[in-house]
C-alpha atoms as one frame of an Amber mdcrd trajectory, in Angstrom:
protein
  10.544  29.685 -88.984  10.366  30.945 -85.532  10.757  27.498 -84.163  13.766
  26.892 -85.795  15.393  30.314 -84.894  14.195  29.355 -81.156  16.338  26.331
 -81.329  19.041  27.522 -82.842  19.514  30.080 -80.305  19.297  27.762 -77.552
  21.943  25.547 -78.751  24.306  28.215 -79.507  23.797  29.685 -75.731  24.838
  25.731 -74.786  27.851  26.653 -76.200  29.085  29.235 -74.340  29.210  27.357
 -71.225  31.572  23.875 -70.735  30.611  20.958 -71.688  29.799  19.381 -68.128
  27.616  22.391 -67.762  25.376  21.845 -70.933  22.043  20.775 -70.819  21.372
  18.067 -73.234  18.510  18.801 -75.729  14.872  16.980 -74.781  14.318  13.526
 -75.766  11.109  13.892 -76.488   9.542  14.154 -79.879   8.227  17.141 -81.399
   4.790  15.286 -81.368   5.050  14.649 -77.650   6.002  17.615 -76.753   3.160
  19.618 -78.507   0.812  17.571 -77.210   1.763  18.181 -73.659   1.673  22.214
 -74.715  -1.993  21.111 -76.035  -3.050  19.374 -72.669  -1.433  22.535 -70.545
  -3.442  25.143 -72.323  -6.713  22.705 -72.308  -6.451  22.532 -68.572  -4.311
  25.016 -66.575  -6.554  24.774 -63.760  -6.448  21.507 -62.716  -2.488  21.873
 -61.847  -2.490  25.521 -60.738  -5.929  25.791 -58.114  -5.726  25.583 -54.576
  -7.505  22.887 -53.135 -10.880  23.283 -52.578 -10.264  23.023 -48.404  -7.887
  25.951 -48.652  -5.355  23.843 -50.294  -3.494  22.916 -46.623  -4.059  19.518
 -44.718  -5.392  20.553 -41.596  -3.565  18.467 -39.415  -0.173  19.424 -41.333
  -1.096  23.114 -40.364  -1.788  22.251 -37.093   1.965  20.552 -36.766   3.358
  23.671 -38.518   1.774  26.298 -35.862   2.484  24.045 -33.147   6.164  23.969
 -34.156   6.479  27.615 -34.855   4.436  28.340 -31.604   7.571  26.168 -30.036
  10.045  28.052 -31.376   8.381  31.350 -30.631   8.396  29.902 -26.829  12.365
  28.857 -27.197  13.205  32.366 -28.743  11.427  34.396 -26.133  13.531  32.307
 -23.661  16.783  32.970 -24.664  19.050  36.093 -23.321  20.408  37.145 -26.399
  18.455  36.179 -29.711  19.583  36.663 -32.823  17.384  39.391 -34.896  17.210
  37.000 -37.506  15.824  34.356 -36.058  13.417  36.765 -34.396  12.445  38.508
 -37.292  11.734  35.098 -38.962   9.849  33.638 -36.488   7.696  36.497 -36.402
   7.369  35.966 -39.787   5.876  32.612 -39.658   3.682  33.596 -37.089   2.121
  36.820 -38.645   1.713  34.998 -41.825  -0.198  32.217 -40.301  -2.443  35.059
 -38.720  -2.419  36.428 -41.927  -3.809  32.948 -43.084  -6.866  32.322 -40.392
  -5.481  30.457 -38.053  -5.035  31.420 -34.340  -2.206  29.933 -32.144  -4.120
  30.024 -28.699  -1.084  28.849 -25.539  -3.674  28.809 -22.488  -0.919  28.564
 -19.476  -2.364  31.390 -17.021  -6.035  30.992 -17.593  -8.192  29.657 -14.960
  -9.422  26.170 -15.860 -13.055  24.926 -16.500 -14.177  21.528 -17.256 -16.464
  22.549 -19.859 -13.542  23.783 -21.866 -12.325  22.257 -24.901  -8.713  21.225
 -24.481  -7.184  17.954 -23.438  -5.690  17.231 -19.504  -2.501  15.651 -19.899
  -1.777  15.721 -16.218  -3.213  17.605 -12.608  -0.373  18.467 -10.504  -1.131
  20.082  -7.256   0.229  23.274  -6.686   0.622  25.723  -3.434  -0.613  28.811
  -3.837  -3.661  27.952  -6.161  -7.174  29.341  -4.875  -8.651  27.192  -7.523
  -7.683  25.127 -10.409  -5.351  26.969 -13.486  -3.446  26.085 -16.770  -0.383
  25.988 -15.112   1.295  24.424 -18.793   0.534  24.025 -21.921   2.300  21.484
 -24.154   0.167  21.602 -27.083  -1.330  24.754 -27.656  -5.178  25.008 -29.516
  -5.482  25.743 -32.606  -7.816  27.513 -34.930  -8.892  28.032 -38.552 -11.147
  31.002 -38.400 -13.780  30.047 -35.397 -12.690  25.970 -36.360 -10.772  24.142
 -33.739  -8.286  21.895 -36.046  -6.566  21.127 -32.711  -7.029  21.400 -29.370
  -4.734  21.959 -26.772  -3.164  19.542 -24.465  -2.087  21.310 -20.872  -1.096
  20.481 -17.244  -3.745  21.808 -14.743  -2.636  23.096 -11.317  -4.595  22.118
  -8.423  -5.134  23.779  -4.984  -3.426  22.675  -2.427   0.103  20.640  -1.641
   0.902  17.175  -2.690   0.703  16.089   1.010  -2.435  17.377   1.094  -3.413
  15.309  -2.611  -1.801  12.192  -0.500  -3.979  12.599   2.475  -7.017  12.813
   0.517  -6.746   9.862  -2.036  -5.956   7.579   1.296  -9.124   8.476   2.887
 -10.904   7.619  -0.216
């Protein structure tokens, strides 16, 4: 009887509202749609656990920090940000600390070749006593003490690029 009072009481709340606004009743049989009920209860886990990696591609959460690690870069950058978008994008980035993973930007740091980031370019650069991150346009990436991606930067070298010219002629 309770199934019947159910229905009953959804159709007359269909009423209240205009017609364009009603949602039709379910196509499906009664048979069809207690076996689905049956197959939900029998295996709830299947649809509702995580996956068993942490349930996040790693390369997708790479692209994800690497875009909020952007747009941390853009908002620090600007004169006059908007508290929103600051409070938001702080957001994003504590919950992906939160999470494990560690947005590492390695501009400043001195520059070994040992380390384990990708060159994308030397540029020589006055001032240098010896070579530095002078950019980074990729920053590293890291699920717990995992690298899921490793940073891509510019390193600065000693010295001007008349100096770089002089020395690849002699070669």
């Amino acid at each position: 009887m309770g199934r019947v009072a159910a229905r009953a009481g959804a159709a007359l709340r269909q009423w209240r509202h205009p017609r364009e606004f009603r949602i039709e009743p379910s196509a499906w049989s009664a048979d069809a749609l207690a076996a689905l009920a049956r197959a939900a209860v029998a295996e709830p886990a299947a649809t509702s656990a995580p996956a068993p990696g942490g349930g996040f591609p790693e390369d997708e959460l790479a692209d994800v920090a690497t875009c909020v690690w952007r747009l941390r870069a853009r908002v620090a950058r600007m004169d006059d940000p908007p508290r929103a978008v600051v409070h938001h994008v702080e957001t994003a980035w504590d919950a992906l600390a939160d999470g494990g993973v560690e947005i590492k930007d390695h501009a400043g740091e001195p520059f070994d070749p040992g380390l384990a980031m990708s060159v994308a370019a030397y540029q020589p650069t006055p001032g240098l006593v010896r070579e530095q991150v002078i950019e980074t346009v990729r920053p590293g990436v890291y699920l717990g003490s995992r690298s899921i991606q490793l940073a891509e930067v510019i390193v600065g070298t000693p010295g001007t690029p008349a100096e770089a010219m002089r020395e690849t002629r002699t070669r």
